[in-house]
Amino acid sequence: MSDTSSQTRAPVAVLGAGTMGHGIAQVSAQAGRPVMLHDPSPEALEGGLRRIRANLEKGVELGKVDPAERDGALERIRPAGTLQEAVAGAGVVIEAAPERMELKRSLFRQVEAAAPEDALLATNTSSLSVDEIARELDHPQRFLGLHFFNPVHIMALVEVVHGPRTADETRERGVAFARELGKEPIVVRDSPGFASSRLGVALGLEAIRMVEEDVASPRDIDQAMELGYRHPMGPLRLTDLIGLDVRLGIAEYLHETLGGERFRPPELLKRMVAEGKLGRKSGQGFYEWDD
Ligand code: NAD
């Protein structure tokens, strides 16, 4: 693997132009990197490019993005018709395809065959094991997780997830790359829920158990965290925004993988999901939503 400085301006290949991929492409281009954006769906690729343009326009309107930065970023992003074309000259490859183990494994087998030998290979998975995704790679030492948050152009955090076979140098390159994009990296060992979901879900489940036990109203439980701990949003409102079904799925996964009682889904959560109270997207969760 070559040193990081020779990779500084090497292109970033982003695989998947959906919710996360378009944002990763955008922030990489804003940081001055040439970007190759690939999606097997032409509609998704066009949609991703449209969203990037809209985000940058909004940034200019709000005075957060300079018009020259917008134009430069848009010029640096190129759509790629095939995965091979996208990764051929890449210094960093970031996969943001759907959350399916077999799909991600197969993508990285193709990436390994087509990308330069010293390219950093990263998955944006939010829940799968990084080491399992890398299982069939010839060089798993250059593979890691770079877990961005939605919306990527706004959220500062990136979890740099290293598996047992990730090289120290790879981890450091991941940290440096996240900083280059203006993000705040944290380093996390490959373990269920990484740091963010594990802590966030623990707080959310305890808040739901408190509603179940009639300790306080959802609004007052949220205010305990908002006013008492300066959280920007309480755990129940956040659960409504994420979706109660999504939260339940993650809790079940963490309960199975980490064991013990900590992540056992509360009955109230299961009941609300069964009743279709999924939070904001269904209009009803711990709060009523009319948007
Ligand atoms: P999404 O469904 O919005 O986008 C996925 C895109 O991948 C789609 O455009 C799809 O056409 C494309 N795709 C399908 N097959 C592909 C292939 N073979 N090669 C390349 N692209 C392919 O999904 P998303 O929300 O952007 O999630 C992508 C990844 O990011 C997942 O692993 C997810 O767990 C993770 N993630 C999501 C969030 C979030 O809040 N949505 C946050 C952090 C991480």
mmCIF file of C-alpha atoms and ligand atoms in Angstrom:
data_model
loop_
_atom_site.group_PDB
_atom_site.id
_atom_site.type_symbol
_atom_site.label_atom_id
_atom_site.label_comp_id
_atom_site.label_asym_id
_atom_site.label_seq_id
_atom_site.Cartn_x
_atom_site.Cartn_y
_atom_site.Cartn_z
ATOM 1 C CA MET A 1 0.000 0.000 0.000
ATOM 2 C CA SER A 2 1.387 3.416 -0.878
ATOM 3 C CA ASP A 3 1.514 6.309 1.559
ATOM 4 C CA THR A 4 -1.583 8.436 2.041
ATOM 5 C CA SER A 5 -0.124 11.606 0.500
ATOM 6 C CA SER A 6 0.071 10.092 -2.988
ATOM 7 C CA GLN A 7 -3.637 9.261 -2.676
ATOM 8 C CA THR A 8 -4.763 12.748 -1.641
ATOM 9 C CA ARG A 9 -6.384 13.784 -4.905
ATOM 10 C CA ALA A 10 -7.096 10.327 -6.251
ATOM 11 C CA PRO A 11 -10.717 9.899 -7.303
ATOM 12 C CA VAL A 12 -13.397 8.645 -4.954
ATOM 13 C CA ALA A 13 -15.722 5.992 -6.385
ATOM 14 C CA VAL A 14 -19.160 5.851 -4.786
ATOM 15 C CA LEU A 15 -21.260 2.751 -5.457
ATOM 16 C CA GLY A 16 -24.973 3.464 -5.017
ATOM 17 C CA ALA A 17 -26.509 6.907 -5.609
ATOM 18 C CA GLY A 18 -29.396 6.658 -3.129
ATOM 19 C CA THR A 19 -29.994 8.387 0.204
ATOM 20 C CA MET A 20 -26.418 7.937 1.391
ATOM 21 C CA GLY A 21 -24.425 7.569 -1.829
ATOM 22 C CA HIS A 22 -25.390 10.917 -3.330
ATOM 23 C CA GLY A 23 -24.436 12.664 -0.076
ATOM 24 C CA ILE A 24 -21.060 10.909 0.128
ATOM 25 C CA ALA A 25 -20.376 11.845 -3.496
ATOM 26 C CA GLN A 26 -21.333 15.452 -2.764
ATOM 27 C CA VAL A 27 -19.093 15.935 0.277
ATOM 28 C CA SER A 28 -16.176 14.191 -1.470
ATOM 29 C CA ALA A 29 -16.503 16.555 -4.451
ATOM 30 C CA GLN A 30 -16.817 19.574 -2.152
ATOM 31 C CA ALA A 31 -13.551 18.484 -0.534
ATOM 32 C CA GLY A 32 -11.901 18.712 -3.971
ATOM 33 C CA ARG A 33 -11.854 15.055 -4.992
ATOM 34 C CA PRO A 34 -12.854 13.886 -8.446
ATOM 35 C CA VAL A 35 -15.846 11.567 -7.933
ATOM 36 C CA MET A 36 -17.176 8.665 -9.972
ATOM 37 C CA LEU A 37 -20.767 7.903 -9.001
ATOM 38 C CA HIS A 38 -22.210 4.545 -10.026
ATOM 39 C CA ASP A 39 -25.663 3.042 -9.682
ATOM 40 C CA PRO A 40 -27.044 0.185 -11.807
ATOM 41 C CA SER A 41 -30.375 2.035 -11.922
ATOM 42 C CA PRO A 42 -30.168 4.969 -14.386
ATOM 43 C CA GLU A 43 -33.125 6.602 -12.597
ATOM 44 C CA ALA A 44 -31.373 6.344 -9.229
ATOM 45 C CA LEU A 45 -28.172 7.760 -10.727
ATOM 46 C CA GLU A 46 -30.051 10.694 -12.264
ATOM 47 C CA GLY A 47 -31.974 11.162 -9.013
ATOM 48 C CA GLY A 48 -28.749 11.217 -6.999
ATOM 49 C CA LEU A 49 -27.219 13.849 -9.277
ATOM 50 C CA ARG A 50 -30.399 15.910 -9.032
ATOM 51 C CA ARG A 51 -30.317 15.780 -5.247
ATOM 52 C CA ILE A 52 -26.672 16.847 -5.197
ATOM 53 C CA ARG A 53 -27.500 19.858 -7.380
ATOM 54 C CA ALA A 54 -30.469 20.726 -5.144
ATOM 55 C CA ASN A 55 -28.404 20.423 -1.934
ATOM 56 C CA LEU A 56 -25.691 22.669 -3.342
ATOM 57 C CA GLU A 57 -28.229 25.223 -4.613
ATOM 58 C CA LYS A 58 -29.825 25.301 -1.170
ATOM 59 C CA GLY A 59 -26.374 25.753 0.369
ATOM 60 C CA VAL A 60 -25.740 28.750 -1.894
ATOM 61 C CA GLU A 61 -29.171 30.218 -1.039
ATOM 62 C CA LEU A 62 -28.412 29.892 2.665
ATOM 63 C CA GLY A 63 -24.984 31.445 2.204
ATOM 64 C CA LYS A 64 -23.236 28.257 3.375
ATOM 65 C CA VAL A 65 -21.776 27.304 0.000
ATOM 66 C CA ASP A 66 -19.885 29.631 -2.272
ATOM 67 C CA PRO A 67 -21.177 29.588 -5.901
ATOM 68 C CA ALA A 68 -17.654 28.687 -7.070
ATOM 69 C CA GLU A 69 -17.587 25.749 -4.645
ATOM 70 C CA ARG A 70 -20.950 24.572 -6.005
ATOM 71 C CA ASP A 71 -19.735 24.783 -9.605
ATOM 72 C CA GLY A 72 -16.418 23.089 -8.801
ATOM 73 C CA ALA A 73 -18.123 20.251 -6.956
ATOM 74 C CA LEU A 74 -20.627 19.667 -9.762
ATOM 75 C CA GLU A 75 -17.830 19.588 -12.343
ATOM 76 C CA ARG A 76 -15.894 17.027 -10.348
ATOM 77 C CA ILE A 77 -18.733 14.481 -10.185
ATOM 78 C CA ARG A 78 -19.025 12.067 -13.105
ATOM 79 C CA PRO A 79 -21.655 9.376 -13.525
ATOM 80 C CA ALA A 80 -20.192 5.934 -14.246
ATOM 81 C CA GLY A 81 -22.161 3.378 -16.264
ATOM 82 C CA THR A 82 -20.383 0.375 -14.781
ATOM 83 C CA LEU A 83 -18.744 -0.521 -11.491
ATOM 84 C CA GLN A 84 -15.488 -1.238 -13.336
ATOM 85 C CA GLU A 85 -15.435 2.218 -14.909
ATOM 86 C CA ALA A 86 -16.188 3.794 -11.522
ATOM 87 C CA VAL A 87 -13.396 2.120 -9.567
ATOM 88 C CA ALA A 88 -10.665 1.771 -12.238
ATOM 89 C CA GLY A 89 -8.642 4.806 -11.096
ATOM 90 C CA ALA A 90 -10.004 5.174 -7.560
ATOM 91 C CA GLY A 91 -8.008 6.012 -4.439
ATOM 92 C CA VAL A 92 -11.041 5.384 -2.249
ATOM 93 C CA VAL A 93 -14.081 3.201 -3.005
ATOM 94 C CA ILE A 94 -17.166 3.682 -0.839
ATOM 95 C CA GLU A 95 -20.090 1.315 -1.191
ATOM 96 C CA ALA A 96 -23.577 2.632 -0.342
ATOM 97 C CA ALA A 97 -25.692 -0.115 -1.889
ATOM 98 C CA PRO A 98 -28.689 -1.775 -0.169
ATOM 99 C CA GLU A 99 -28.120 -3.409 3.211
ATOM 100 C CA ARG A 100 -27.745 -7.020 2.007
ATOM 101 C CA MET A 101 -24.727 -9.124 2.919
ATOM 102 C CA GLU A 102 -24.562 -11.141 -0.311
ATOM 103 C CA LEU A 103 -24.900 -8.042 -2.481
ATOM 104 C CA LYS A 104 -22.099 -6.237 -0.639
ATOM 105 C CA ARG A 105 -19.809 -9.290 -0.760
ATOM 106 C CA SER A 106 -20.330 -9.691 -4.465
ATOM 107 C CA LEU A 107 -19.765 -5.972 -5.092
ATOM 108 C CA PHE A 108 -16.437 -6.000 -3.279
ATOM 109 C CA ARG A 109 -15.258 -9.110 -5.135
ATOM 110 C CA GLN A 110 -15.789 -7.113 -8.344
ATOM 111 C CA VAL A 111 -14.186 -4.017 -6.830
ATOM 112 C CA GLU A 112 -11.105 -5.971 -5.803
ATOM 113 C CA ALA A 113 -10.673 -7.231 -9.361
ATOM 114 C CA ALA A 114 -11.050 -3.777 -10.954
ATOM 115 C CA ALA A 115 -9.691 -1.161 -8.510
ATOM 116 C CA PRO A 116 -6.017 -0.142 -8.075
ATOM 117 C CA GLU A 117 -4.213 -2.318 -5.534
ATOM 118 C CA ASP A 118 -3.688 0.525 -3.109
ATOM 119 C CA ALA A 119 -7.279 1.808 -3.098
ATOM 120 C CA LEU A 120 -8.985 2.055 0.269
ATOM 121 C CA LEU A 121 -12.157 -0.077 0.218
ATOM 122 C CA ALA A 122 -14.991 1.030 2.484
ATOM 123 C CA THR A 123 -18.579 0.029 3.183
ATOM 124 C CA ASN A 124 -21.178 2.429 4.540
ATOM 125 C CA THR A 125 -23.130 -0.413 6.168
ATOM 126 C CA SER A 126 -25.082 0.665 9.220
ATOM 127 C CA SER A 127 -25.534 -2.772 10.768
ATOM 128 C CA LEU A 128 -23.685 -5.575 8.989
ATOM 129 C CA SER A 129 -20.360 -6.945 10.202
ATOM 130 C CA VAL A 130 -17.509 -5.334 8.295
ATOM 131 C CA ASP A 131 -15.404 -8.463 8.709
ATOM 132 C CA GLU A 132 -18.186 -10.662 7.303
ATOM 133 C CA ILE A 133 -18.513 -8.419 4.242
ATOM 134 C CA ALA A 134 -14.743 -8.774 3.689
ATOM 135 C CA ARG A 135 -14.787 -12.556 4.171
ATOM 136 C CA GLU A 136 -14.050 -13.491 0.572
ATOM 137 C CA LEU A 137 -11.570 -10.709 -0.212
ATOM 138 C CA ASP A 138 -7.959 -11.495 -1.080
ATOM 139 C CA HIS A 139 -6.758 -8.362 0.745
ATOM 140 C CA PRO A 140 -9.115 -7.717 3.674
ATOM 141 C CA GLN A 141 -6.419 -5.609 5.341
ATOM 142 C CA ARG A 142 -7.392 -2.648 3.137
ATOM 143 C CA PHE A 143 -11.096 -2.947 3.931
ATOM 144 C CA LEU A 144 -13.047 -1.057 6.607
ATOM 145 C CA GLY A 145 -16.366 0.581 7.423
ATOM 146 C CA LEU A 146 -16.941 4.309 6.941
ATOM 147 C CA HIS A 147 -20.376 4.832 8.474
ATOM 148 C CA PHE A 148 -21.798 8.199 7.463
ATOM 149 C CA PHE A 149 -25.034 9.657 8.837
ATOM 150 C CA ASN A 150 -28.082 10.971 7.040
ATOM 151 C CA PRO A 151 -28.160 13.665 5.637
ATOM 152 C CA VAL A 152 -24.472 13.260 4.841
ATOM 153 C CA HIS A 153 -23.816 16.893 3.887
ATOM 154 C CA ILE A 154 -25.114 18.045 7.294
ATOM 155 C CA MET A 155 -24.175 15.353 9.814
ATOM 156 C CA ALA A 156 -20.630 15.619 11.170
ATOM 157 C CA LEU A 157 -20.091 12.083 12.458
ATOM 158 C CA VAL A 158 -18.350 9.239 10.646
ATOM 159 C CA GLU A 159 -17.784 5.924 12.423
ATOM 160 C CA VAL A 160 -14.515 4.385 11.214
ATOM 161 C CA VAL A 161 -15.154 0.680 11.766
ATOM 162 C CA HIS A 162 -12.192 -1.687 11.801
ATOM 163 C CA GLY A 163 -12.456 -5.450 11.667
ATOM 164 C CA PRO A 164 -9.865 -7.885 13.047
ATOM 165 C CA ARG A 165 -8.159 -8.018 9.654
ATOM 166 C CA THR A 166 -8.248 -4.267 8.895
ATOM 167 C CA ALA A 167 -4.655 -2.946 8.823
ATOM 168 C CA ASP A 168 -3.753 -0.119 11.207
ATOM 169 C CA GLU A 169 -2.694 1.908 8.182
ATOM 170 C CA THR A 170 -6.133 1.406 6.615
ATOM 171 C CA ARG A 171 -7.823 2.605 9.786
ATOM 172 C CA GLU A 172 -5.608 5.694 9.815
ATOM 173 C CA ARG A 173 -6.354 6.381 6.164
ATOM 174 C CA GLY A 174 -10.064 6.095 6.970
ATOM 175 C CA VAL A 175 -9.720 8.638 9.777
ATOM 176 C CA ALA A 176 -7.714 11.003 7.554
ATOM 177 C CA PHE A 177 -10.237 10.684 4.724
ATOM 178 C CA ALA A 178 -13.180 11.470 7.021
ATOM 179 C CA ARG A 179 -11.327 14.569 8.278
ATOM 180 C CA GLU A 180 -10.523 15.589 4.718
ATOM 181 C CA LEU A 181 -14.297 15.631 4.089
ATOM 182 C CA GLY A 182 -14.743 17.931 7.082
ATOM 183 C CA LYS A 183 -16.224 15.162 9.243
ATOM 184 C CA GLU A 184 -15.487 14.101 12.818
ATOM 185 C CA PRO A 185 -14.332 10.488 12.807
ATOM 186 C CA ILE A 186 -14.638 8.125 15.745
ATOM 187 C CA VAL A 187 -12.860 4.768 15.707
ATOM 188 C CA VAL A 188 -14.987 1.735 16.541
ATOM 189 C CA ARG A 189 -14.250 -1.996 16.581
ATOM 190 C CA ASP A 190 -16.484 -4.102 14.334
ATOM 191 C CA SER A 191 -19.205 -5.099 16.801
ATOM 192 C CA PRO A 192 -23.033 -5.118 16.609
ATOM 193 C CA GLY A 193 -24.547 -1.635 16.460
ATOM 194 C CA PHE A 194 -21.060 -0.060 16.343
ATOM 195 C CA ALA A 195 -21.057 2.849 18.842
ATOM 196 C CA SER A 196 -23.903 5.032 17.607
ATOM 197 C CA SER A 197 -26.756 2.524 17.202
ATOM 198 C CA ARG A 198 -25.833 0.621 20.343
ATOM 199 C CA LEU A 199 -25.960 3.712 22.552
ATOM 200 C CA GLY A 200 -28.853 5.359 20.732
ATOM 201 C CA VAL A 201 -31.010 2.235 20.864
ATOM 202 C CA ALA A 202 -30.178 1.628 24.563
ATOM 203 C CA LEU A 203 -31.444 5.116 25.436
ATOM 204 C CA GLY A 204 -34.490 4.805 23.192
ATOM 205 C CA LEU A 205 -35.541 1.433 24.648
ATOM 206 C CA GLU A 206 -35.177 2.666 28.223
ATOM 207 C CA ALA A 207 -37.348 5.690 27.388
ATOM 208 C CA ILE A 208 -40.016 3.352 25.951
ATOM 209 C CA ARG A 209 -39.882 1.190 29.105
ATOM 210 C CA MET A 210 -40.417 4.381 31.137
ATOM 211 C CA VAL A 211 -43.567 5.174 29.111
ATOM 212 C CA GLU A 212 -44.677 1.561 29.665
ATOM 213 C CA GLU A 213 -44.183 1.956 33.441
ATOM 214 C CA ASP A 214 -45.972 5.334 33.400
ATOM 215 C CA VAL A 215 -42.957 7.135 34.864
ATOM 216 C CA ALA A 216 -43.692 10.310 32.862
ATOM 217 C CA SER A 217 -45.314 11.412 29.603
ATOM 218 C CA PRO A 218 -43.338 11.051 26.333
ATOM 219 C CA ARG A 219 -42.966 14.828 26.180
ATOM 220 C CA ASP A 220 -41.570 15.027 29.717
ATOM 221 C CA ILE A 221 -39.205 12.078 29.191
ATOM 222 C CA ASP A 222 -37.874 13.800 26.071
ATOM 223 C CA GLN A 223 -37.471 17.070 27.943
ATOM 224 C CA ALA A 224 -35.423 15.302 30.613
ATOM 225 C CA MET A 225 -32.793 14.666 27.933
ATOM 226 C CA GLU A 226 -33.275 17.891 25.963
ATOM 227 C CA LEU A 227 -33.137 20.264 28.908
ATOM 228 C CA GLY A 228 -31.221 18.156 31.423
ATOM 229 C CA TYR A 229 -28.531 16.794 29.106
ATOM 230 C CA ARG A 230 -28.698 19.158 26.152
ATOM 231 C CA HIS A 231 -29.622 16.478 23.660
ATOM 232 C CA PRO A 232 -30.959 18.282 20.580
ATOM 233 C CA MET A 233 -33.900 15.871 20.515
ATOM 234 C CA GLY A 234 -35.374 13.493 23.091
ATOM 235 C CA PRO A 235 -35.180 9.700 22.548
ATOM 236 C CA LEU A 236 -38.922 9.242 21.875
ATOM 237 C CA ARG A 237 -39.208 12.007 19.287
ATOM 238 C CA LEU A 238 -36.093 10.575 17.653
ATOM 239 C CA THR A 239 -37.670 7.092 17.659
ATOM 240 C CA ASP A 240 -40.710 8.603 15.897
ATOM 241 C CA LEU A 241 -38.449 10.147 13.241
ATOM 242 C CA ILE A 242 -36.394 6.999 12.662
ATOM 243 C CA GLY A 243 -39.512 4.799 12.590
ATOM 244 C CA LEU A 244 -40.637 2.447 15.365
ATOM 245 C CA ASP A 245 -40.375 -0.529 12.981
ATOM 246 C CA VAL A 246 -36.763 0.350 12.140
ATOM 247 C CA ARG A 247 -35.935 0.719 15.839
ATOM 248 C CA LEU A 248 -37.620 -2.606 16.630
ATOM 249 C CA GLY A 249 -35.593 -4.351 13.915
ATOM 250 C CA ILE A 250 -32.307 -3.011 15.277
ATOM 251 C CA ALA A 251 -33.281 -3.843 18.882
ATOM 252 C CA GLU A 252 -34.103 -7.446 17.880
ATOM 253 C CA TYR A 253 -30.763 -7.729 16.089
ATOM 254 C CA LEU A 254 -28.801 -6.309 19.046
ATOM 255 C CA HIS A 255 -30.734 -8.548 21.461
ATOM 256 C CA GLU A 256 -29.833 -11.627 19.398
ATOM 257 C CA THR A 257 -26.187 -10.714 18.887
ATOM 258 C CA LEU A 258 -25.258 -9.104 22.215
ATOM 259 C CA GLY A 259 -27.530 -11.227 24.446
ATOM 260 C CA GLY A 260 -28.789 -10.313 27.915
ATOM 261 C CA GLU A 261 -31.832 -8.162 28.674
ATOM 262 C CA ARG A 262 -30.455 -4.773 27.641
ATOM 263 C CA PHE A 263 -31.834 -4.834 24.117
ATOM 264 C CA ARG A 264 -34.932 -7.012 24.590
ATOM 265 C CA PRO A 265 -37.640 -5.030 22.742
ATOM 266 C CA PRO A 266 -40.267 -3.643 25.153
ATOM 267 C CA GLU A 267 -43.824 -5.004 24.708
ATOM 268 C CA LEU A 268 -45.101 -1.464 24.095
ATOM 269 C CA LEU A 269 -42.780 -1.063 21.099
ATOM 270 C CA LYS A 270 -43.879 -4.395 19.612
ATOM 271 C CA ARG A 271 -47.551 -3.534 20.167
ATOM 272 C CA MET A 272 -47.269 -0.089 18.585
ATOM 273 C CA VAL A 273 -45.533 -1.529 15.514
ATOM 274 C CA ALA A 274 -48.219 -4.251 15.213
ATOM 275 C CA GLU A 275 -50.882 -1.505 15.356
ATOM 276 C CA GLY A 276 -49.153 0.418 12.562
ATOM 277 C CA LYS A 277 -48.010 3.241 14.845
ATOM 278 C CA LEU A 278 -44.637 3.683 13.196
ATOM 279 C CA GLY A 279 -43.947 7.313 14.082
ATOM 280 C CA ARG A 280 -43.787 10.238 11.714
ATOM 281 C CA LYS A 281 -44.155 8.201 8.535
ATOM 282 C CA SER A 282 -47.532 6.766 9.678
ATOM 283 C CA GLY A 283 -48.721 9.959 11.407
ATOM 284 C CA GLN A 284 -48.738 8.398 14.873
ATOM 285 C CA GLY A 285 -46.044 7.205 17.235
ATOM 286 C CA PHE A 286 -45.234 8.583 20.671
ATOM 287 C CA TYR A 287 -46.450 11.864 19.151
ATOM 288 C CA GLU A 288 -49.032 12.751 16.507
ATOM 289 C CA TRP A 289 -47.579 13.970 13.207
ATOM 290 C CA ASP A 290 -49.562 15.778 10.578
ATOM 291 C CA ASP A 291 -46.875 16.487 7.962
HETATM 292 P P1 NAD B 1 -30.979 3.558 -0.793
HETATM 293 O O1 NAD B 1 -31.952 2.458 -1.063
HETATM 294 O O2 NAD B 1 -31.474 4.951 -0.675
HETATM 295 O O3 NAD B 1 -29.861 3.542 -1.934
HETATM 296 C C1 NAD B 1 -29.227 2.374 -2.368
HETATM 297 C C2 NAD B 1 -28.847 2.560 -3.829
HETATM 298 O O4 NAD B 1 -28.028 1.460 -4.213
HETATM 299 C C3 NAD B 1 -30.051 2.584 -4.761
HETATM 300 O O5 NAD B 1 -29.993 3.748 -5.559
HETATM 301 C C4 NAD B 1 -29.854 1.328 -5.623
HETATM 302 O O6 NAD B 1 -30.272 1.502 -6.987
HETATM 303 C C5 NAD B 1 -28.361 1.158 -5.528
HETATM 304 N N1 NAD B 1 -27.898 -0.202 -5.863
HETATM 305 C C6 NAD B 1 -28.607 -1.364 -5.932
HETATM 306 N N2 NAD B 1 -27.797 -2.371 -6.323
HETATM 307 C C7 NAD B 1 -26.545 -1.827 -6.491
HETATM 308 C C8 NAD B 1 -25.315 -2.330 -6.922
HETATM 309 N N3 NAD B 1 -25.179 -3.623 -7.269
HETATM 310 N N4 NAD B 1 -24.253 -1.495 -7.017
HETATM 311 C C9 NAD B 1 -24.377 -0.183 -6.695
HETATM 312 N N5 NAD B 1 -25.542 0.363 -6.289
HETATM 313 C C10 NAD B 1 -26.613 -0.454 -6.193
HETATM 314 O O7 NAD B 1 -30.181 3.100 0.515
HETATM 315 P P2 NAD B 1 -29.381 4.031 1.550
HETATM 316 O O8 NAD B 1 -30.304 4.462 2.632
HETATM 317 O O9 NAD B 1 -28.583 5.020 0.789
HETATM 318 O O10 NAD B 1 -28.422 2.932 2.223
HETATM 319 C C11 NAD B 1 -27.234 2.512 1.587
HETATM 320 C C12 NAD B 1 -26.320 1.918 2.641
HETATM 321 O O11 NAD B 1 -26.041 2.910 3.624
HETATM 322 C C13 NAD B 1 -26.910 0.742 3.404
HETATM 323 O O12 NAD B 1 -25.878 -0.168 3.695
HETATM 324 C C14 NAD B 1 -27.455 1.377 4.673
HETATM 325 O O13 NAD B 1 -27.508 0.466 5.748
HETATM 326 C C15 NAD B 1 -26.408 2.430 4.926
HETATM 327 N N6 NAD B 1 -26.824 3.570 5.749
HETATM 328 C C16 NAD B 1 -28.047 4.139 5.597
HETATM 329 C C17 NAD B 1 -28.400 5.243 6.385
HETATM 330 C C18 NAD B 1 -29.721 5.937 6.231
HETATM 331 O O14 NAD B 1 -30.097 6.720 7.121
HETATM 332 N N7 NAD B 1 -30.448 5.719 5.147
HETATM 333 C C19 NAD B 1 -27.488 5.759 7.315
HETATM 334 C C20 NAD B 1 -26.222 5.176 7.430
HETATM 335 C C21 NAD B 1 -25.896 4.077 6.630
#
